[in-house]
């Protein structure tokens, strides 16, 4: 069973996501297809520290997707 979380957001500015990653000293976001636990999504992927799967921003729709398995794969 999948544990993918989907949140409707207004994250539409890739430059703002990149600036946020730089400010938080995270790796540069990567654009493309990303495999979450049981789903592949396309967007701007940000890898958070100690998370198994990245947070993916679909800037064309404003959606944000991630899978942290209720905190087991990242807090």
Short mmCIF file of N, CA, C and O in Angstrom, two decimals:
data_model
loop_
_atom_site.label_atom_id
_atom_site.label_comp_id
_atom_site.label_asym_id
_atom_site.label_seq_id
_atom_site.Cartn_x
_atom_site.Cartn_y
_atom_site.Cartn_z
N UNK A 1 0.84 -1.18 0.00
CA UNK A 1 0.00 0.00 0.00
C UNK A 1 0.88 1.24 0.00
O UNK A 1 1.85 1.32 0.72
N UNK A 2 0.53 2.20 -0.78
CA UNK A 2 1.31 3.43 -0.91
C UNK A 2 1.06 4.36 0.27
O UNK A 2 -0.02 4.38 0.85
N UNK A 3 2.06 5.15 0.58
CA UNK A 3 1.94 6.15 1.63
C UNK A 3 2.33 7.52 1.08
O UNK A 3 2.91 8.33 1.77
N UNK A 4 2.02 7.77 -0.17
CA UNK A 4 2.34 9.03 -0.81
C UNK A 4 1.37 10.09 -0.33
O UNK A 4 0.17 9.88 -0.29
N UNK A 5 1.92 11.22 0.07
CA UNK A 5 1.11 12.35 0.52
C UNK A 5 1.05 13.37 -0.60
O UNK A 5 2.06 13.65 -1.24
N UNK A 6 -0.10 13.91 -0.86
CA UNK A 6 -0.25 14.94 -1.89
C UNK A 6 -0.87 16.16 -1.25
O UNK A 6 -1.91 16.06 -0.59
N UNK A 7 -0.22 17.32 -1.42
CA UNK A 7 -0.69 18.57 -0.84
C UNK A 7 -0.84 19.59 -1.97
O UNK A 7 0.07 19.78 -2.76
N UNK A 8 -1.98 20.26 -2.02
CA UNK A 8 -2.17 21.33 -3.01
C UNK A 8 -1.48 22.59 -2.50
O UNK A 8 -1.76 23.04 -1.39
N UNK A 9 -0.57 23.13 -3.27
CA UNK A 9 0.19 24.31 -2.88
C UNK A 9 0.22 25.32 -4.02
O UNK A 9 -0.30 25.07 -5.10
N UNK A 10 0.88 26.39 -3.76
CA UNK A 10 1.11 27.38 -4.79
C UNK A 10 2.61 27.54 -5.03
O UNK A 10 3.09 28.62 -5.29
N UNK A 11 3.38 26.47 -4.91
CA UNK A 11 4.81 26.51 -5.20
C UNK A 11 4.96 26.41 -6.71
O UNK A 11 4.90 25.34 -7.29
N UNK A 12 5.16 27.56 -7.34
CA UNK A 12 5.22 27.61 -8.80
C UNK A 12 6.51 28.24 -9.32
O UNK A 12 6.74 28.27 -10.52
N UNK A 13 7.34 28.72 -8.44
CA UNK A 13 8.54 29.45 -8.84
C UNK A 13 9.78 28.61 -8.56
O UNK A 13 10.23 28.49 -7.42
N UNK A 14 10.34 28.00 -9.61
CA UNK A 14 11.52 27.14 -9.47
C UNK A 14 12.70 27.91 -8.89
O UNK A 14 13.48 27.35 -8.10
N UNK A 15 12.84 29.18 -9.24
CA UNK A 15 13.95 29.98 -8.70
C UNK A 15 13.82 30.14 -7.19
O UNK A 15 14.83 30.10 -6.47
N UNK A 16 12.60 30.27 -6.69
CA UNK A 16 12.39 30.38 -5.25
C UNK A 16 12.73 29.07 -4.55
O UNK A 16 13.30 29.07 -3.45
N UNK A 17 12.39 27.94 -5.17
CA UNK A 17 12.75 26.64 -4.60
C UNK A 17 14.26 26.49 -4.54
O UNK A 17 14.82 26.08 -3.52
N UNK A 18 14.94 26.86 -5.61
CA UNK A 18 16.41 26.78 -5.64
C UNK A 18 17.02 27.69 -4.57
O UNK A 18 17.97 27.31 -3.88
N UNK A 19 16.48 28.90 -4.42
CA UNK A 19 17.00 29.84 -3.41
C UNK A 19 16.78 29.28 -2.00
O UNK A 19 17.64 29.41 -1.14
N UNK A 20 15.63 28.67 -1.77
CA UNK A 20 15.35 28.06 -0.47
C UNK A 20 16.32 26.93 -0.16
O UNK A 20 16.80 26.80 0.97
N UNK A 21 16.62 26.11 -1.16
CA UNK A 21 17.58 25.02 -0.97
C UNK A 21 18.97 25.57 -0.64
O UNK A 21 19.65 25.05 0.25
N UNK A 22 19.35 26.60 -1.35
CA UNK A 22 20.66 27.21 -1.09
C UNK A 22 20.72 27.77 0.33
O UNK A 22 21.69 27.55 1.06
N UNK A 23 19.67 28.47 0.73
CA UNK A 23 19.62 29.06 2.06
C UNK A 23 19.67 27.99 3.16
O UNK A 23 20.29 28.17 4.20
N UNK A 24 19.02 26.86 2.92
CA UNK A 24 18.99 25.77 3.90
C UNK A 24 20.16 24.80 3.76
O UNK A 24 20.22 23.79 4.44
N UNK A 25 21.06 25.12 2.81
CA UNK A 25 22.24 24.29 2.55
C UNK A 25 21.87 22.86 2.15
O UNK A 25 22.48 21.89 2.57
N UNK A 26 20.83 22.77 1.30
CA UNK A 26 20.42 21.49 0.72
C UNK A 26 21.02 21.37 -0.66
O UNK A 26 21.42 22.37 -1.27
N UNK A 27 21.09 20.16 -1.18
CA UNK A 27 21.56 19.96 -2.55
C UNK A 27 20.66 20.70 -3.53
O UNK A 27 19.46 20.90 -3.26
N UNK A 28 21.23 21.09 -4.65
CA UNK A 28 20.48 21.75 -5.72
C UNK A 28 19.32 20.86 -6.16
O UNK A 28 19.50 19.64 -6.33
N UNK A 29 18.11 21.39 -6.33
CA UNK A 29 16.99 20.58 -6.80
C UNK A 29 17.25 20.02 -8.20
O UNK A 29 17.98 20.62 -8.99
N UNK A 30 16.65 18.88 -8.47
CA UNK A 30 16.83 18.20 -9.76
C UNK A 30 15.47 18.11 -10.45
O UNK A 30 14.49 17.65 -9.85
N UNK A 31 15.41 18.52 -11.69
CA UNK A 31 14.18 18.47 -12.49
C UNK A 31 14.11 17.12 -13.20
O UNK A 31 15.08 16.66 -13.77
N UNK A 32 12.94 16.48 -13.15
CA UNK A 32 12.76 15.23 -13.89
C UNK A 32 11.79 14.29 -13.22
O UNK A 32 11.03 14.67 -12.33
N UNK A 33 11.85 13.02 -13.65
CA UNK A 33 11.00 11.98 -13.08
C UNK A 33 11.65 11.44 -11.81
O UNK A 33 12.86 11.17 -11.80
N UNK A 34 10.85 11.27 -10.77
CA UNK A 34 11.35 10.81 -9.49
C UNK A 34 10.47 9.67 -9.00
O UNK A 34 9.24 9.77 -9.02
N UNK A 35 11.08 8.60 -8.55
CA UNK A 35 10.36 7.47 -8.00
C UNK A 35 10.15 7.68 -6.52
O UNK A 35 11.10 7.81 -5.76
N UNK A 36 8.89 7.79 -6.11
CA UNK A 36 8.56 7.74 -4.70
C UNK A 36 8.31 6.26 -4.41
O UNK A 36 8.57 5.42 -5.26
N UNK A 37 7.83 5.89 -3.26
CA UNK A 37 7.73 4.47 -2.92
C UNK A 37 7.03 3.65 -4.00
O UNK A 37 7.58 2.68 -4.50
N UNK A 38 5.82 4.04 -4.36
CA UNK A 38 5.07 3.24 -5.34
C UNK A 38 4.56 4.07 -6.51
O UNK A 38 3.73 3.62 -7.27
N UNK A 39 5.07 5.27 -6.66
CA UNK A 39 4.59 6.18 -7.69
C UNK A 39 5.77 6.94 -8.27
O UNK A 39 6.69 7.30 -7.56
N UNK A 40 5.73 7.19 -9.56
CA UNK A 40 6.72 8.04 -10.21
C UNK A 40 6.05 9.37 -10.51
O UNK A 40 4.96 9.40 -11.09
N UNK A 41 6.70 10.46 -10.09
CA UNK A 41 6.17 11.80 -10.33
C UNK A 41 7.22 12.63 -11.06
O UNK A 41 8.41 12.33 -10.99
N UNK A 42 6.77 13.65 -11.75
CA UNK A 42 7.66 14.53 -12.49
C UNK A 42 7.63 15.91 -11.85
O UNK A 42 6.56 16.42 -11.52
N UNK A 43 8.79 16.51 -11.69
CA UNK A 43 8.85 17.85 -11.13
C UNK A 43 10.23 18.21 -10.65
O UNK A 43 11.23 17.61 -11.07
N UNK A 44 10.29 19.18 -9.77
CA UNK A 44 11.54 19.69 -9.21
C UNK A 44 11.75 18.99 -7.86
O UNK A 44 11.03 19.26 -6.90
N UNK A 45 12.71 18.08 -7.81
CA UNK A 45 12.91 17.24 -6.63
C UNK A 45 13.93 17.85 -5.67
O UNK A 45 15.03 18.23 -6.08
N UNK A 46 13.55 17.93 -4.40
CA UNK A 46 14.41 18.45 -3.34
C UNK A 46 14.65 17.32 -2.34
O UNK A 46 13.69 16.79 -1.77
N UNK A 47 15.90 16.96 -2.15
CA UNK A 47 16.24 15.91 -1.20
C UNK A 47 16.48 16.53 0.17
O UNK A 47 17.42 17.30 0.35
N UNK A 48 15.61 16.22 1.12
CA UNK A 48 15.77 16.70 2.49
C UNK A 48 16.71 15.78 3.25
O UNK A 48 16.82 14.59 2.95
N UNK A 49 17.38 16.32 4.26
CA UNK A 49 18.30 15.53 5.06
C UNK A 49 17.56 14.38 5.74
O UNK A 49 16.50 14.57 6.31
N UNK A 50 18.16 13.21 5.65
CA UNK A 50 17.65 12.01 6.32
C UNK A 50 16.28 11.55 5.83
O UNK A 50 15.59 10.80 6.51
N UNK A 51 15.86 11.98 4.65
CA UNK A 51 14.62 11.49 4.05
C UNK A 51 14.98 10.46 2.99
O UNK A 51 15.92 10.64 2.22
N UNK A 52 14.23 9.39 2.94
CA UNK A 52 14.47 8.34 1.95
C UNK A 52 14.12 8.82 0.55
O UNK A 52 14.82 8.52 -0.42
N UNK A 53 13.01 9.54 0.41
CA UNK A 53 12.55 10.03 -0.89
C UNK A 53 12.48 11.56 -0.87
O UNK A 53 12.22 12.15 0.18
N UNK A 54 12.67 12.19 -2.02
CA UNK A 54 12.64 13.65 -2.05
C UNK A 54 11.21 14.21 -2.01
O UNK A 54 10.24 13.48 -2.19
N UNK A 55 11.13 15.50 -1.78
CA UNK A 55 9.90 16.26 -1.95
C UNK A 55 9.90 16.73 -3.40
O UNK A 55 10.92 17.24 -3.88
N UNK A 56 8.80 16.58 -4.09
CA UNK A 56 8.75 16.93 -5.51
C UNK A 56 7.71 18.04 -5.72
O UNK A 56 6.54 17.88 -5.38
N UNK A 57 8.18 19.15 -6.26
CA UNK A 57 7.32 20.29 -6.57
C UNK A 57 6.97 20.26 -8.05
O UNK A 57 7.87 20.30 -8.90
N UNK A 58 5.69 20.18 -8.36
CA UNK A 58 5.23 20.25 -9.74
C UNK A 58 4.84 21.71 -9.99
O UNK A 58 3.68 22.10 -9.75
N UNK A 59 5.81 22.50 -10.43
CA UNK A 59 5.61 23.95 -10.51
C UNK A 59 4.55 24.35 -11.54
O UNK A 59 3.99 25.44 -11.44
N UNK A 60 4.25 23.49 -12.49
CA UNK A 60 3.21 23.84 -13.47
C UNK A 60 1.80 23.76 -12.87
O UNK A 60 0.90 24.46 -13.30
N UNK A 61 1.63 22.92 -11.85
CA UNK A 61 0.31 22.75 -11.22
C UNK A 61 0.25 23.30 -9.80
O UNK A 61 -0.83 23.48 -9.25
N UNK A 62 1.41 23.51 -9.19
CA UNK A 62 1.46 23.96 -7.81
C UNK A 62 1.44 22.83 -6.80
O UNK A 62 1.51 23.07 -5.60
N UNK A 63 1.35 21.58 -7.25
CA UNK A 63 1.28 20.44 -6.34
C UNK A 63 2.65 20.11 -5.74
O UNK A 63 3.69 20.32 -6.36
N UNK A 64 2.61 19.57 -4.53
CA UNK A 64 3.80 19.06 -3.85
C UNK A 64 3.52 17.62 -3.46
O UNK A 64 2.46 17.33 -2.89
N UNK A 65 4.45 16.72 -3.77
CA UNK A 65 4.27 15.32 -3.42
C UNK A 65 5.50 14.82 -2.67
O UNK A 65 6.62 15.19 -3.00
N UNK A 66 5.24 13.96 -1.68
CA UNK A 66 6.35 13.33 -0.97
C UNK A 66 5.83 12.07 -0.30
O UNK A 66 4.62 11.86 -0.16
N UNK A 67 6.75 11.21 0.10
CA UNK A 67 6.40 9.98 0.80
C UNK A 67 7.37 9.80 1.96
O UNK A 67 8.55 9.53 1.74
N UNK A 68 6.89 10.02 3.17
CA UNK A 68 7.76 9.81 4.33
C UNK A 68 7.21 8.73 5.25
O UNK A 68 7.68 8.55 6.36
N UNK A 69 6.20 8.00 4.78
CA UNK A 69 5.63 6.85 5.48
C UNK A 69 5.30 7.20 6.93
O UNK A 69 5.76 6.58 7.86
N UNK A 70 4.52 8.24 7.06
CA UNK A 70 4.07 8.73 8.38
C UNK A 70 5.24 8.99 9.32
O UNK A 70 5.19 8.71 10.51
N UNK A 71 6.33 9.53 8.78
CA UNK A 71 7.49 9.89 9.60
C UNK A 71 8.55 8.81 9.71
O UNK A 71 9.63 9.06 10.24
N UNK A 72 8.29 7.62 9.18
CA UNK A 72 9.26 6.55 9.28
C UNK A 72 10.44 6.72 8.32
O UNK A 72 11.52 6.21 8.56
N UNK A 73 10.19 7.41 7.19
CA UNK A 73 11.23 7.61 6.18
C UNK A 73 11.75 9.04 6.17
O UNK A 73 12.44 9.43 5.24
N UNK A 74 11.40 9.83 7.15
CA UNK A 74 11.87 11.21 7.23
C UNK A 74 10.94 12.02 8.10
O UNK A 74 9.74 11.80 8.11
N UNK A 75 11.52 12.92 8.86
CA UNK A 75 10.72 13.78 9.74
C UNK A 75 10.93 15.23 9.37
O UNK A 75 11.98 15.62 8.96
#
